[in-house]
């Protein structure tokens, strides 16, 4: 079937081309939420309660992350996601944006940060979106 | 020092028990278990680790292929070795090395029984280790360390406090500072070794102390050591001394 440049089709094309700006931020936040929970990526749930997850499967080593976007500004969140131990000396939160200097890092991981800049940016966007009060979670 | 909300005595206690640093007296992993696993460990019929204890008892009396003698023909009942177990690892002044239970069993297999040593984490080695440790149930882990092993003990302690791996975490970060907190679904214990070999639901089988060390190393993306490697023997020695007084409770059940 041949495509014709009808006014309706043009309007649709225009709407789609304008959409990404809005979608990008939402998609990034969704991406951040996924990366934070993914055991192969941030795996933040091992230490923190991530909003929307069953609290029984989540850590209590760090503070719950619900509402963190109201407590901390973007610059602080970025700093935390780069090198939490520089910002909070003595913390055990891993340094996600710098490569480890501790011994016994397996060869393939040497010189690698835990998360890439784009992964960290997505997680920061997600953290920033966690405004208080958040929706109630089933077991939170 | 303490958060201001600690003014309320109840919370203060909670705060202390969650983050009081080095425990005044060591607590077994049993103290950090939920009711169900506690009951399972205590149940003389349902504790899955007892399967290995039974197999171990059979192996103890079984002559190895090739005409060697059974363990029992030299040692008598497994119970005769019960006093040895809570004092391991120990310093061997001839080899000038630390030796632990698995190593002693394997050495007996080669030197006395003329067979190939059972590989680490094989069913046979787990069964024999479980049987002998079971014989020592209730006996307190010893704090005795030979003077020659003082440096090994210090290295074991340094290992416990050394951050390692891509996550840069030490044993103490989890098992001292955050003992009692939850890592995902697991309540973190003090990392004591008095229940080994343990039946771990995560593994669906029995596992040795060195398997646990390897697991904890890999959890922080650190290169683990081989079974029986010197650093793990030193760590084992340190943990035995750190947990001195805890009763042997093999076979423990853990998540």
Short mmCIF file of C-alpha atoms in Angstrom, two decimals:
data_model
loop_
_atom_site.label_atom_id
_atom_site.label_comp_id
_atom_site.label_asym_id
_atom_site.label_seq_id
_atom_site.Cartn_x
_atom_site.Cartn_y
_atom_site.Cartn_z
CA UNK A 1 0.00 0.00 0.00
CA UNK A 2 1.45 3.35 -1.05
CA UNK A 3 1.91 6.02 1.56
CA UNK A 4 0.37 9.38 0.82
CA UNK A 5 1.33 12.57 2.52
CA UNK A 6 -2.16 13.26 3.81
CA UNK A 7 -2.51 16.06 6.39
CA UNK A 8 -3.27 13.43 9.05
CA UNK A 9 -0.09 11.49 8.28
CA UNK A 10 1.96 14.69 8.37
CA UNK A 11 0.51 15.64 11.72
CA UNK A 12 1.34 12.17 13.05
CA UNK A 13 4.91 12.39 11.76
CA UNK A 14 5.32 15.77 13.38
CA UNK A 15 3.96 14.50 16.68
CA UNK A 16 6.40 11.56 16.60
CA UNK A 17 9.37 13.77 15.83
CA UNK A 18 8.52 16.11 18.70
CA UNK A 19 7.84 13.28 21.14
CA UNK A 20 11.47 12.16 21.86
CA UNK A 21 12.33 15.17 23.97
CA UNK A 22 9.60 14.29 26.44
CA UNK A 23 10.11 10.54 26.09
CA UNK A 24 13.87 10.73 26.61
CA UNK A 25 13.66 11.90 30.20
CA UNK A 26 10.96 9.35 31.11
CA UNK A 27 12.84 6.61 29.33
CA UNK A 28 16.03 7.60 31.10
CA UNK A 29 14.31 7.45 34.48
CA UNK A 30 12.86 4.05 33.62
CA UNK A 31 16.31 2.96 32.49
CA UNK A 32 17.79 4.19 35.75
CA UNK A 33 15.20 2.30 37.78
CA UNK A 34 16.01 -0.87 35.85
CA UNK A 35 19.79 -0.41 36.17
CA UNK A 36 19.53 0.27 39.90
CA UNK A 37 17.64 -2.97 40.48
CA UNK A 38 19.58 -5.17 38.01
CA UNK A 39 21.99 -7.50 39.90
CA UNK A 40 24.31 -7.32 36.86
CA UNK A 41 24.36 -3.50 36.94
CA UNK A 42 23.85 -1.20 39.98
CA UNK A 43 22.40 -3.90 42.24
CA UNK A 44 21.51 -1.12 44.66
CA UNK A 45 18.76 -3.26 46.22
CA UNK A 46 21.37 -5.38 47.93
CA UNK A 47 21.93 -2.50 50.38
CA UNK A 48 18.93 -0.18 49.89
CA UNK A 49 15.18 -0.49 49.75
CA UNK A 50 14.31 0.61 46.22
CA UNK A 51 10.78 2.06 46.06
CA UNK A 52 8.37 -0.28 44.30
CA UNK A 53 10.16 -3.45 45.38
CA UNK A 54 9.16 -5.84 48.14
CA UNK A 55 11.07 -4.69 51.23
CA UNK A 56 11.71 -8.30 52.27
CA UNK A 57 14.05 -8.77 49.29
CA UNK A 58 15.88 -5.49 49.80
CA UNK A 59 18.83 -4.42 51.88
CA UNK A 60 18.83 -2.36 55.07
CA UNK A 61 22.54 -1.46 55.02
CA UNK A 62 21.93 1.96 53.46
CA UNK A 63 18.92 4.26 53.88
CA UNK A 64 15.72 3.52 51.89
CA UNK A 65 15.83 5.47 48.64
CA UNK A 66 12.19 6.60 48.62
CA UNK A 67 12.04 10.39 48.59
CA UNK A 68 15.79 10.78 48.08
CA UNK A 69 15.17 13.22 45.20
CA UNK A 70 13.68 15.64 47.74
CA UNK A 71 16.48 15.17 50.26
CA UNK A 72 19.47 15.56 47.95
CA UNK A 73 20.07 17.82 44.96
CA UNK A 74 21.30 16.71 41.57
CA UNK A 75 24.94 17.66 42.18
CA UNK A 76 25.04 15.64 45.41
CA UNK A 77 23.43 12.65 43.71
CA UNK A 78 25.96 12.86 40.88
CA UNK A 79 28.81 13.02 43.37
CA UNK A 80 27.38 10.05 45.29
CA UNK A 81 27.10 7.99 42.13
CA UNK A 82 30.67 8.84 41.12
CA UNK A 83 32.52 8.28 44.39
CA UNK A 84 30.32 7.86 47.45
CA UNK A 85 33.35 7.38 49.68
CA UNK A 86 34.81 10.77 48.74
CA UNK A 87 31.51 12.42 49.63
CA UNK A 88 30.84 10.35 52.76
CA UNK A 89 34.21 9.29 54.16
CA UNK A 90 34.12 5.86 55.78
CA UNK A 91 31.00 4.79 53.91
CA UNK A 92 30.92 1.26 52.52
CA UNK A 93 28.85 2.30 49.52
CA UNK A 94 30.89 1.20 46.49
CA UNK A 95 32.50 3.76 44.22
CA UNK A 96 30.48 3.40 41.04
CA UNK A 97 32.27 5.91 38.83
CA UNK A 98 35.96 5.25 39.50
CA UNK A 99 37.97 2.07 39.07
CA UNK A 100 38.77 0.14 42.22
CA UNK A 101 42.19 0.40 43.82
CA UNK A 102 41.61 -2.49 46.26
CA UNK A 103 43.51 -5.79 45.68
CA UNK A 104 42.13 -8.94 43.99
CA UNK A 105 40.07 -7.19 41.32
CA UNK A 106 39.74 -9.88 38.61
CA UNK A 107 41.78 -9.12 35.48
CA UNK A 108 38.81 -8.48 33.20
CA UNK A 109 37.40 -5.89 35.62
CA UNK A 110 40.63 -4.03 36.24
CA UNK A 111 40.48 -0.36 35.32
CA UNK A 112 36.72 -0.66 34.88
CA UNK A 113 34.28 1.46 36.87
CA UNK A 114 31.24 -0.41 38.19
CA UNK A 115 28.91 1.72 36.03
CA UNK A 116 29.48 3.71 32.82
CA UNK A 117 28.81 7.48 32.69
CA UNK A 118 25.52 6.94 30.81
CA UNK A 119 24.38 4.29 33.29
CA UNK A 120 25.19 6.61 36.18
CA UNK A 121 23.37 9.50 34.50
CA UNK A 122 20.27 7.32 34.13
CA UNK A 123 20.41 6.29 37.78
CA UNK A 124 20.87 9.92 38.86
CA UNK A 125 17.81 10.87 36.78
CA UNK A 126 15.85 8.13 38.49
CA UNK A 127 17.05 9.13 41.98
CA UNK A 128 16.13 12.73 41.26
CA UNK A 129 12.62 11.61 40.28
CA UNK A 130 12.06 9.93 43.66
CA UNK A 131 10.27 12.82 45.29
CA UNK A 132 8.65 12.57 48.72
CA UNK A 133 6.00 11.55 49.43
CA UNK A 134 6.14 8.52 47.16
CA UNK A 135 3.39 6.06 46.40
CA UNK A 136 2.97 3.44 49.11
CA UNK A 137 4.74 0.18 48.43
CA UNK A 138 3.18 -3.18 49.35
CA UNK A 139 5.57 -4.04 52.16
CA UNK A 140 7.50 -0.83 52.57
CA UNK B 1 28.11 9.99 68.89
CA UNK B 2 24.63 8.40 68.67
CA UNK B 3 21.76 9.79 66.61
CA UNK B 4 19.62 12.18 68.61
CA UNK B 5 16.56 9.96 68.28
CA UNK B 6 18.54 7.52 70.43
CA UNK B 7 17.24 9.44 73.39
CA UNK B 8 14.57 6.77 73.37
CA UNK B 9 16.07 3.77 75.07
CA UNK B 10 14.53 1.16 72.78
CA UNK B 11 15.92 2.71 69.63
CA UNK B 12 19.24 3.21 71.31
CA UNK B 13 19.52 -0.49 71.99
CA UNK B 14 18.55 -1.24 68.43
CA UNK B 15 21.17 1.17 67.17
CA UNK B 16 23.81 -0.38 69.37
CA UNK B 17 22.96 -3.91 68.36
CA UNK B 18 23.03 -2.99 64.67
CA UNK B 19 26.25 -1.06 64.57
CA UNK B 20 28.24 -1.55 67.72
CA UNK B 21 31.36 -2.66 65.82
CA UNK B 22 33.26 -5.63 67.21
CA UNK B 23 30.85 -7.85 69.10
CA UNK B 24 31.50 -8.12 72.82
CA UNK B 25 31.15 -11.84 72.46
CA UNK B 26 30.85 -13.68 69.20
CA UNK B 27 27.47 -14.97 68.09
CA UNK B 28 26.87 -17.99 65.95
CA UNK B 29 25.15 -17.54 62.59
CA UNK B 30 22.31 -19.43 64.28
CA UNK B 31 21.47 -16.26 66.22
CA UNK B 32 20.79 -14.44 62.94
CA UNK B 33 18.50 -17.11 61.45
CA UNK B 34 14.74 -16.93 61.10
CA UNK B 35 12.55 -19.34 63.09
CA UNK B 36 12.04 -21.77 60.21
CA UNK B 37 15.71 -22.40 59.52
CA UNK B 38 16.46 -22.59 63.22
CA UNK B 39 13.85 -25.31 63.56
CA UNK B 40 15.20 -27.11 60.50
CA UNK B 41 18.74 -27.07 61.88
CA UNK B 42 17.55 -28.43 65.23
CA UNK B 43 15.41 -31.19 63.71
CA UNK B 44 17.31 -34.51 63.91
CA UNK B 45 15.24 -35.94 61.05
CA UNK B 46 14.74 -32.99 58.73
CA UNK B 47 18.17 -31.28 58.86
CA UNK B 48 19.43 -32.06 55.33
CA UNK B 49 23.07 -31.91 56.44
CA UNK B 50 22.62 -35.09 58.45
CA UNK B 51 22.51 -37.01 55.17
CA UNK B 52 26.21 -36.24 54.77
CA UNK B 53 26.90 -37.17 58.38
CA UNK B 54 25.37 -40.60 57.70
CA UNK B 55 27.37 -41.02 54.50
CA UNK B 56 30.47 -39.96 56.41
CA UNK B 57 29.86 -42.60 59.04
CA UNK B 58 29.63 -45.25 56.30
CA UNK B 59 32.82 -44.00 54.63
CA UNK B 60 34.61 -43.94 57.98
CA UNK B 61 34.15 -47.70 58.26
CA UNK B 62 34.71 -48.52 54.61
CA UNK B 63 38.09 -49.85 53.43
CA UNK B 64 39.36 -47.89 50.42
CA UNK B 65 39.72 -49.71 47.09
CA UNK B 66 43.17 -51.27 46.69
CA UNK B 67 43.47 -52.95 50.07
CA UNK B 68 44.10 -50.00 52.43
CA UNK B 69 42.54 -49.78 55.85
CA UNK B 70 39.34 -48.00 56.79
CA UNK B 71 39.67 -44.82 58.88
CA UNK B 72 37.96 -46.67 61.75
CA UNK B 73 40.55 -49.43 61.81
CA UNK B 74 43.23 -46.92 62.87
CA UNK B 75 41.15 -44.35 64.76
CA UNK B 76 38.24 -46.33 66.18
CA UNK B 77 34.93 -44.49 66.31
CA UNK B 78 34.76 -41.03 64.76
CA UNK B 79 34.22 -39.63 68.25
CA UNK B 80 37.87 -40.26 69.15
CA UNK B 81 38.79 -37.30 66.91
CA UNK B 82 36.21 -34.98 68.46
CA UNK B 83 38.75 -33.04 70.60
CA UNK B 84 40.83 -32.30 67.48
CA UNK B 85 38.09 -30.55 65.49
CA UNK B 86 37.60 -27.31 67.52
CA UNK B 87 41.38 -26.76 67.58
CA UNK B 88 41.70 -26.67 63.77
CA UNK B 89 43.27 -25.15 61.82
CA UNK B 90 46.47 -25.73 63.80
CA UNK B 91 50.18 -25.32 63.25
CA UNK B 92 52.09 -28.39 62.04
CA UNK B 93 55.63 -27.97 63.32
CA UNK B 94 57.04 -30.55 60.87
CA UNK B 95 55.65 -29.13 57.65
CA UNK B 96 55.76 -25.65 59.21
CA UNK B 97 52.34 -24.97 57.76
CA UNK B 98 48.78 -24.61 58.96
CA UNK B 99 46.55 -27.63 58.51
CA UNK B 100 42.79 -27.85 58.59
CA UNK B 101 40.33 -30.73 58.79
CA UNK B 102 39.92 -31.25 55.06
CA UNK B 103 43.70 -31.24 54.60
CA UNK B 104 44.22 -33.79 57.38
CA UNK B 105 41.62 -36.13 55.90
CA UNK B 106 43.20 -35.85 52.44
CA UNK B 107 46.63 -36.45 53.90
CA UNK B 108 45.42 -39.61 55.62
CA UNK B 109 43.94 -40.76 52.33
CA UNK B 110 47.26 -40.47 50.52
CA UNK B 111 49.72 -41.36 53.28
CA UNK B 112 47.82 -43.99 55.26
CA UNK B 113 45.21 -45.37 52.91
CA UNK B 114 47.23 -45.22 49.70
CA UNK B 115 44.38 -43.70 47.70
CA UNK B 116 43.95 -40.49 45.80
CA UNK B 117 42.82 -37.66 48.10
CA UNK B 118 39.15 -36.79 47.77
CA UNK B 119 38.88 -33.47 45.89
CA UNK B 120 37.71 -30.40 47.81
CA UNK B 121 33.89 -30.15 47.85
CA UNK B 122 33.54 -33.78 46.68
CA UNK B 123 30.70 -35.66 48.35
CA UNK B 124 33.22 -37.95 50.08
CA UNK B 125 35.29 -35.12 51.58
CA UNK B 126 32.19 -33.19 52.68
CA UNK B 127 30.76 -36.36 54.24
CA UNK B 128 33.91 -37.16 56.22
CA UNK B 129 34.35 -33.54 57.30
CA UNK B 130 30.70 -33.41 58.36
CA UNK B 131 30.98 -36.70 60.27
CA UNK B 132 34.03 -35.62 62.27
CA UNK B 133 32.69 -32.13 62.96
CA UNK B 134 29.37 -33.68 64.01
CA UNK B 135 31.30 -35.78 66.52
CA UNK B 136 32.55 -32.50 68.03
CA UNK B 137 29.09 -30.96 68.37
CA UNK B 138 28.79 -28.77 71.43
CA UNK B 139 32.54 -28.47 71.95
CA UNK B 140 33.81 -24.88 72.11
CA UNK B 141 36.06 -23.53 69.35
CA UNK B 142 39.51 -23.24 70.87
CA UNK B 143 41.44 -19.98 71.16
CA UNK B 144 44.78 -21.80 71.31
CA UNK B 145 47.27 -20.66 68.71
CA UNK B 146 50.81 -22.04 68.64
CA UNK B 147 53.50 -19.35 69.05
CA UNK B 148 54.85 -20.31 65.62
CA UNK B 149 51.46 -19.43 64.10
CA UNK B 150 51.32 -15.90 65.49
CA UNK B 151 52.24 -14.35 62.16
CA UNK B 152 49.77 -16.52 60.27
CA UNK B 153 47.08 -15.40 62.72
CA UNK B 154 48.00 -11.75 62.15
CA UNK B 155 47.80 -12.27 58.38
CA UNK B 156 44.38 -13.90 58.81
CA UNK B 157 43.20 -10.89 60.77
CA UNK B 158 44.60 -8.49 58.17
CA UNK B 159 42.71 -10.46 55.50
CA UNK B 160 39.47 -10.00 57.45
CA UNK B 161 39.88 -6.23 57.54
CA UNK B 162 41.31 -5.75 54.02
CA UNK B 163 38.91 -4.27 51.50
CA UNK B 164 39.08 -6.19 48.23
CA UNK B 165 37.51 -6.62 44.83
CA UNK B 166 35.73 -4.21 42.55
CA UNK B 167 33.26 -3.35 45.33
CA UNK B 168 36.14 -2.68 47.73
CA UNK B 169 34.54 -4.35 50.74
CA UNK B 170 36.19 -6.24 53.59
CA UNK B 171 34.80 -9.17 55.56
CA UNK B 172 34.52 -6.78 58.51
CA UNK B 173 32.50 -4.26 56.48
CA UNK B 174 29.68 -6.78 56.25
CA UNK B 175 30.20 -9.15 59.18
CA UNK B 176 31.29 -6.68 61.86
CA UNK B 177 29.99 -3.27 60.93
CA UNK B 178 26.69 -4.36 59.40
CA UNK B 179 26.06 -7.66 61.16
CA UNK B 180 22.34 -7.79 61.83
CA UNK B 181 21.44 -5.63 58.82
CA UNK B 182 19.99 -7.20 55.69
CA UNK B 183 21.84 -7.60 52.43
CA UNK B 184 18.99 -8.09 50.00
CA UNK B 185 16.98 -10.90 51.67
CA UNK B 186 19.83 -12.21 53.85
CA UNK B 187 20.40 -11.14 57.41
CA UNK B 188 24.14 -10.69 57.71
CA UNK B 189 25.70 -12.73 60.49
CA UNK B 190 29.11 -12.29 62.09
CA UNK B 191 30.70 -14.68 59.58
CA UNK B 192 31.49 -17.35 62.15
CA UNK B 193 32.70 -20.79 61.15
CA UNK B 194 31.34 -23.01 63.94
CA UNK B 195 28.56 -24.57 61.82
CA UNK B 196 30.63 -25.91 58.91
CA UNK B 197 30.24 -27.69 56.68
CA UNK B 198 26.86 -25.93 56.35
CA UNK B 199 23.82 -26.88 54.33
CA UNK B 200 23.05 -23.71 52.38
CA UNK B 201 19.70 -23.36 50.63
CA UNK B 202 21.39 -21.07 48.09
CA UNK B 203 23.68 -23.97 47.17
CA UNK B 204 21.17 -26.79 47.66
CA UNK B 205 24.03 -28.76 49.12
CA UNK B 206 26.64 -28.87 51.84
CA UNK B 207 29.63 -26.54 51.57
CA UNK B 208 32.95 -26.04 53.31
CA UNK B 209 34.40 -22.95 54.98
CA UNK B 210 36.60 -22.30 51.97
CA UNK B 211 33.62 -22.50 49.64
CA UNK B 212 31.96 -19.81 51.79
CA UNK B 213 35.11 -17.64 51.67
CA UNK B 214 35.15 -17.99 47.89
CA UNK B 215 31.45 -17.10 47.70
CA UNK B 216 31.93 -14.00 49.86
CA UNK B 217 34.98 -12.97 47.81
CA UNK B 218 33.04 -13.36 44.56
CA UNK B 219 30.13 -11.39 46.01
CA UNK B 220 32.39 -8.32 46.06
CA UNK B 221 33.87 -9.22 42.64
CA UNK B 222 37.21 -10.20 44.13
CA UNK B 223 39.38 -12.98 42.74
CA UNK B 224 38.90 -15.94 45.10
CA UNK B 225 41.74 -18.21 46.27
CA UNK B 226 41.96 -21.94 45.62
CA UNK B 227 40.57 -24.40 48.17
CA UNK B 228 43.16 -25.08 50.84
CA UNK B 229 45.25 -22.03 49.86
CA UNK B 230 47.41 -20.46 52.57
CA UNK B 231 45.48 -17.15 52.84
CA UNK B 232 42.25 -19.08 53.47
CA UNK B 233 43.94 -21.29 56.09
CA UNK B 234 45.14 -18.14 57.84
CA UNK B 235 41.68 -16.61 57.63
CA UNK B 236 40.18 -19.82 58.98
CA UNK B 237 42.64 -19.74 61.89
CA UNK B 238 41.71 -16.14 62.65
CA UNK B 239 37.98 -16.87 62.52
CA UNK B 240 38.39 -19.89 64.78
CA UNK B 241 40.12 -17.65 67.30
CA UNK B 242 37.68 -14.78 66.74
CA UNK B 243 34.82 -17.18 67.46
CA UNK B 244 36.55 -18.99 70.33
CA UNK B 245 34.00 -20.36 72.76
CA UNK B 246 31.24 -20.87 70.20
CA UNK B 247 29.98 -24.45 70.16
CA UNK B 248 30.48 -26.58 67.06
CA UNK B 249 27.01 -26.93 65.55
CA UNK B 250 27.65 -28.98 62.39
CA UNK B 251 25.68 -29.43 60.22
CA UNK B 252 24.29 -25.89 60.37
CA UNK B 253 21.50 -24.87 58.01
CA UNK B 254 21.74 -21.46 56.35
CA UNK B 255 19.96 -19.48 53.66
#
